[in-house]
Coordinates of N, CA and C in Angstrom, one line a residue:
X1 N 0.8 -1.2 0.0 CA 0.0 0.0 0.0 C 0.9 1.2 0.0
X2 N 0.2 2.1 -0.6 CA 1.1 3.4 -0.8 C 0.8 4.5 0.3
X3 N 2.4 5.1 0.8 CA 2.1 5.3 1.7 C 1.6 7.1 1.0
X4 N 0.5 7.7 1.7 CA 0.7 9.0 1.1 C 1.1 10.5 2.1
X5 N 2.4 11.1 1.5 CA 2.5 12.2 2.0 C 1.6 13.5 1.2
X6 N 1.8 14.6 2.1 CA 0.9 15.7 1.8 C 1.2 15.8 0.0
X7 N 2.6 15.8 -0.2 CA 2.8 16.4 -1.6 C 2.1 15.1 -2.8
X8 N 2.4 13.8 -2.1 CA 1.1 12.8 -3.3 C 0.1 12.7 -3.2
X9 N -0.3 12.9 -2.0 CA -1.8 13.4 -1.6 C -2.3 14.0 -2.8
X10 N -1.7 15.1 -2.9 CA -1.7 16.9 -3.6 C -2.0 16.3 -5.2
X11 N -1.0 15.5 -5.7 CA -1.0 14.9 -6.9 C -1.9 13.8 -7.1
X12 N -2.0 12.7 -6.1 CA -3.1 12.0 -6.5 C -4.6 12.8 -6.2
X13 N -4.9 13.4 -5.9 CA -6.1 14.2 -5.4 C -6.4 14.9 -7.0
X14 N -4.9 15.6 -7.4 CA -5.5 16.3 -8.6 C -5.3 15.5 -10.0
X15 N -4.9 14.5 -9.7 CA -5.2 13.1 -10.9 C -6.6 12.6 -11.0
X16 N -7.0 12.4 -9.7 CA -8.4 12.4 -9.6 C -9.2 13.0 -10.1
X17 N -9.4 14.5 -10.3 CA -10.1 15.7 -10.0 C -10.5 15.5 -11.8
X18 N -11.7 15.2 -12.1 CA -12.4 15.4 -13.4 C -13.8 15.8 -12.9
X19 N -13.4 17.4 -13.9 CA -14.9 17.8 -12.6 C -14.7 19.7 -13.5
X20 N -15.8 20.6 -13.3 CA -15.5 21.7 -14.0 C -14.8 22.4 -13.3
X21 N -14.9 23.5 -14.0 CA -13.9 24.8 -13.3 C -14.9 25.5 -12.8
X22 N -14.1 25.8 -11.7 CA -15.2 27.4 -10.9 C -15.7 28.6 -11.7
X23 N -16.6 29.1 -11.5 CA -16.6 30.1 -12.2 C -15.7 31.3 -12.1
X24 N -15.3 31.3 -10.9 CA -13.7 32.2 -10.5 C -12.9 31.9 -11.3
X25 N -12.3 31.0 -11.2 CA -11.3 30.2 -12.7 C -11.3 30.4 -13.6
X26 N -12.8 30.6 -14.2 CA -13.2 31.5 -15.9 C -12.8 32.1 -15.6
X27 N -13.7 33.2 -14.8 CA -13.2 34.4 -15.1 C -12.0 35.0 -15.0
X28 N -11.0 34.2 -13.9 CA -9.7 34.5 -14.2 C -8.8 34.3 -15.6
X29 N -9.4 33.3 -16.5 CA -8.9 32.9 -17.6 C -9.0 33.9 -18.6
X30 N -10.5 34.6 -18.5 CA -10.9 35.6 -19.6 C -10.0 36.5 -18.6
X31 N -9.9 36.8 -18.0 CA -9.3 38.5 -17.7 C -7.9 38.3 -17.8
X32 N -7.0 37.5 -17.4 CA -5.7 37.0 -18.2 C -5.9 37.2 -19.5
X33 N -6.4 36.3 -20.0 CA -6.7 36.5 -21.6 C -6.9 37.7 -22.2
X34 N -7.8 38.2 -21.7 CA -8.1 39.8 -21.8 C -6.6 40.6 -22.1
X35 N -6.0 40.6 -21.2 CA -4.8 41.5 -21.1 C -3.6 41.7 -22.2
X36 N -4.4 40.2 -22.9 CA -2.9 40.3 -24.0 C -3.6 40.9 -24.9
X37 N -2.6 41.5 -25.8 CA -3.1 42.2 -27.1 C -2.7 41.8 -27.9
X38 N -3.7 41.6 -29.0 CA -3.2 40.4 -30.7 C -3.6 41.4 -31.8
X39 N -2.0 41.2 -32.8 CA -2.1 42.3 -33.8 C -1.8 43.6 -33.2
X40 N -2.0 44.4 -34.1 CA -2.3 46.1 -33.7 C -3.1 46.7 -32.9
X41 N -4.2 46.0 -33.4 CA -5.5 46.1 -32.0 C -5.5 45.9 -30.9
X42 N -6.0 46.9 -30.2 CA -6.3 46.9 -29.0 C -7.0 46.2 -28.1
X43 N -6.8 45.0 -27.8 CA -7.6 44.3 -26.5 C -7.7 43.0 -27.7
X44 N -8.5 41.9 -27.1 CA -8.6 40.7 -28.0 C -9.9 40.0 -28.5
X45 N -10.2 39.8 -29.1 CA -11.4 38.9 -29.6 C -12.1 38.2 -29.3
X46 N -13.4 38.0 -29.3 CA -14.4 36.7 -29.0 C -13.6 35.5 -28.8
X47 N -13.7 35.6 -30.1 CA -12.6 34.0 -30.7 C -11.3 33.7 -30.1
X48 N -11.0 34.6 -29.9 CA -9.7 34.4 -28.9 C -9.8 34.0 -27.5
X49 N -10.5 34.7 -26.6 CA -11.1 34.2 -25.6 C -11.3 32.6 -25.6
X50 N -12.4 32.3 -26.5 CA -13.3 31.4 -26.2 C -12.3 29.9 -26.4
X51 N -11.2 30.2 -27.3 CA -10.4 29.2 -27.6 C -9.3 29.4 -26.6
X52 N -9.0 30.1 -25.9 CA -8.1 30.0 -24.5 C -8.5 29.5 -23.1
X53 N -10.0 30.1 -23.1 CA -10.5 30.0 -21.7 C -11.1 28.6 -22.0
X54 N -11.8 28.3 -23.6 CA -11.8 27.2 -23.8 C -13.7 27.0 -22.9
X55 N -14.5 27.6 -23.5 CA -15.7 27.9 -22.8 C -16.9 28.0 -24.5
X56 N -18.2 28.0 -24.2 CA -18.9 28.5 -25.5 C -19.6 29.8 -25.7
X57 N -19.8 29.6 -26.9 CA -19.7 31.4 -27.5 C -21.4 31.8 -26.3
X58 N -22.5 30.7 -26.0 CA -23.3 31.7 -25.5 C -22.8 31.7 -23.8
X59 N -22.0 31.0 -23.0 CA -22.0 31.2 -22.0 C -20.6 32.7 -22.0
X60 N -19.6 32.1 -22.8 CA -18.9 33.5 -22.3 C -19.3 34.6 -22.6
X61 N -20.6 34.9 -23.9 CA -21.2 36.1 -23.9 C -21.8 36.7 -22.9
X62 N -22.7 35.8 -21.7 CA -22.9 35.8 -20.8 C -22.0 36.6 -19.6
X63 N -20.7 35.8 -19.3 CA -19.5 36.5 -18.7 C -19.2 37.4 -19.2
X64 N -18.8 37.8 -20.8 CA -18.7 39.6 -20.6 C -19.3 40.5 -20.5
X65 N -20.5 40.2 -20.9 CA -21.5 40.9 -20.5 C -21.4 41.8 -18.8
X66 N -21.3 40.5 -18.3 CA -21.1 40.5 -16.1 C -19.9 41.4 -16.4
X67 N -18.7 41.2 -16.9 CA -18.1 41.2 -16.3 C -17.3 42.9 -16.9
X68 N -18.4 43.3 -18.2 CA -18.2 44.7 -18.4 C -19.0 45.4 -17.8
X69 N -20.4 45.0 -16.9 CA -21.1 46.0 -16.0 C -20.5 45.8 -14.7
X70 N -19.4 45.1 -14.2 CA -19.1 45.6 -13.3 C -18.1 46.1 -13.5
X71 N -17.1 46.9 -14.5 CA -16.4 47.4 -15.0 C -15.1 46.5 -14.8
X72 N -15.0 45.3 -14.9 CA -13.3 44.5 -14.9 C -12.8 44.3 -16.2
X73 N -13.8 44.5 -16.9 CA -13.5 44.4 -18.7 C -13.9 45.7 -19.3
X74 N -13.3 46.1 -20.4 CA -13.8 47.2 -21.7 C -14.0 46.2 -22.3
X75 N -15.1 47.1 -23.3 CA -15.4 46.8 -24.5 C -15.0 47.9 -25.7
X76 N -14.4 47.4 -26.5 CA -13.7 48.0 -27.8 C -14.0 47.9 -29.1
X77 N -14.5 49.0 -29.4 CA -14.9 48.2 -31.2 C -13.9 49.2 -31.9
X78 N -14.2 48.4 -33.1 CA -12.9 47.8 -33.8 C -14.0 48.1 -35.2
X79 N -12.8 48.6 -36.3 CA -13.7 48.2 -37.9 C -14.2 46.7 -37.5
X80 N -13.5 45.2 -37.1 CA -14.3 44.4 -37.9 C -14.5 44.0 -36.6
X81 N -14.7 44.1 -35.6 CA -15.4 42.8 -34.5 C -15.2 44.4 -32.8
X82 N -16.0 43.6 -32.2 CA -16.1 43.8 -30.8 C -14.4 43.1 -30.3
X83 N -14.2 43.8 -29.0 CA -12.6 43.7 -28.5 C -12.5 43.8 -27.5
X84 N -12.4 43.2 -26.7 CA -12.0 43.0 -25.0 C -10.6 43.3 -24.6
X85 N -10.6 44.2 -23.6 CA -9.2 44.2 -22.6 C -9.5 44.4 -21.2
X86 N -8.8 43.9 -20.5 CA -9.0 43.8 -18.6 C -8.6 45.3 -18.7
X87 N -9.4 46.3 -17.7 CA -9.8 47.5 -17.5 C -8.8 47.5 -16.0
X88 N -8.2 48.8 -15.7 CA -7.5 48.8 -14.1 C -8.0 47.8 -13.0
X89 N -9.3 48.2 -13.0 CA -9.7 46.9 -12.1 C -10.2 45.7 -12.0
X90 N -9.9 45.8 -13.9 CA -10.2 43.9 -13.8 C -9.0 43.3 -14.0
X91 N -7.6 44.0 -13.7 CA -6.1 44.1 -14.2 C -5.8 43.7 -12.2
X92 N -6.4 44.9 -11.6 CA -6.2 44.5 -10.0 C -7.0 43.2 -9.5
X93 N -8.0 42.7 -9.8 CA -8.8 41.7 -9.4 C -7.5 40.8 -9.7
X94 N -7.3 40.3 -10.7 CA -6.6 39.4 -11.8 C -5.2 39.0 -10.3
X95 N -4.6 40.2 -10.2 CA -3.4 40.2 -9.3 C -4.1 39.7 -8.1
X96 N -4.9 40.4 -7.3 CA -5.8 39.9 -6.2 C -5.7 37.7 -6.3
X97 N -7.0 37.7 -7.8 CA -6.9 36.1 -7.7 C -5.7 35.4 -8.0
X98 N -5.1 36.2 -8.5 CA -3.4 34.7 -8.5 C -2.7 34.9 -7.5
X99 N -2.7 36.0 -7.0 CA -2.2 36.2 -5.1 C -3.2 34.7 -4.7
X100 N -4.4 34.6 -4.4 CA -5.0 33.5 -3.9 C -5.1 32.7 -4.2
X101 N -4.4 32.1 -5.8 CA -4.6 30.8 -6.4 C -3.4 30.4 -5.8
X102 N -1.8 31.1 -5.8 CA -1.1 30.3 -5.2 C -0.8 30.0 -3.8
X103 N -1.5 30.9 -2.9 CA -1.6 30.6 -1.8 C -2.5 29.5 -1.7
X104 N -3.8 29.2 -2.3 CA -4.6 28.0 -2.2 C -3.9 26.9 -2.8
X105 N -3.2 26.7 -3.5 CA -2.2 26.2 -4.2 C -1.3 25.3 -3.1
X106 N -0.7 26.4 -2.2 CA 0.1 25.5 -1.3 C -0.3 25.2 -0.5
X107 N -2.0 24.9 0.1 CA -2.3 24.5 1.0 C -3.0 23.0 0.5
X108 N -2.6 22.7 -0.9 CA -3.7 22.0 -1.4 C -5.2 22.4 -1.5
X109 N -5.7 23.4 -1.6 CA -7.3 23.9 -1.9 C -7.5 23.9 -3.4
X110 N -8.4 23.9 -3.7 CA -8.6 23.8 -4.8 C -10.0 25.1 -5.0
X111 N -9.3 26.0 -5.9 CA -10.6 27.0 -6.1 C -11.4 27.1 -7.3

């Protein structure tokens, strides 16, 4: 039998773990994502998003929507499409949750 310390615990727990993402997790993925800028343009695309955060076109419409009325995202139009960038305080949030992801990280939590 295997004996388990905290650190295989940590790894078999997260070998286990088939199950979704929080919705904190999204939205940390879109406001990361957010931040980079592709091309000349300012801020990044639907399409870009949805293939990083890896989510579908009506639910993350959903999340920017949220997450431009509480001002963490702009919205940017562009000649050919609508354009997302993390706004100061969806740039501070961002810092905020990966301050807590790696702290929850080393305690083994899972957020």
């Amino acid at each position: 039998m295997e004996k388990y310390t905290p650190i295989t615990y940590r790894i078999r727990r997260n070998e286990n773990m088939v199950g979704h993402r929080t919705q904190i997790k999204i939205v940390g993925e879109i406001l990361d994502t957010a931040t980079q800028e592709i091309d000349e343009y300012e801020g990044t695309t639907i399409t870009h998003i949805i293939r990083k955060a890896n989510i579908s076109h009506g639910r993350l419409s959903r999340i920017l929507n949220n997450l431009v009325s509480q001002g963490l995202l702009e919205q940017v139009t562009s000649k050919r499409s609508y354009r997302y960038k993390t706004s100061p305080s969806g740039r501070e949030f961002l810092t905020a949750y990966k301050t807590f992801r790696e702290f929850s990280d080393d305690f083994g939590l899972t957020i």
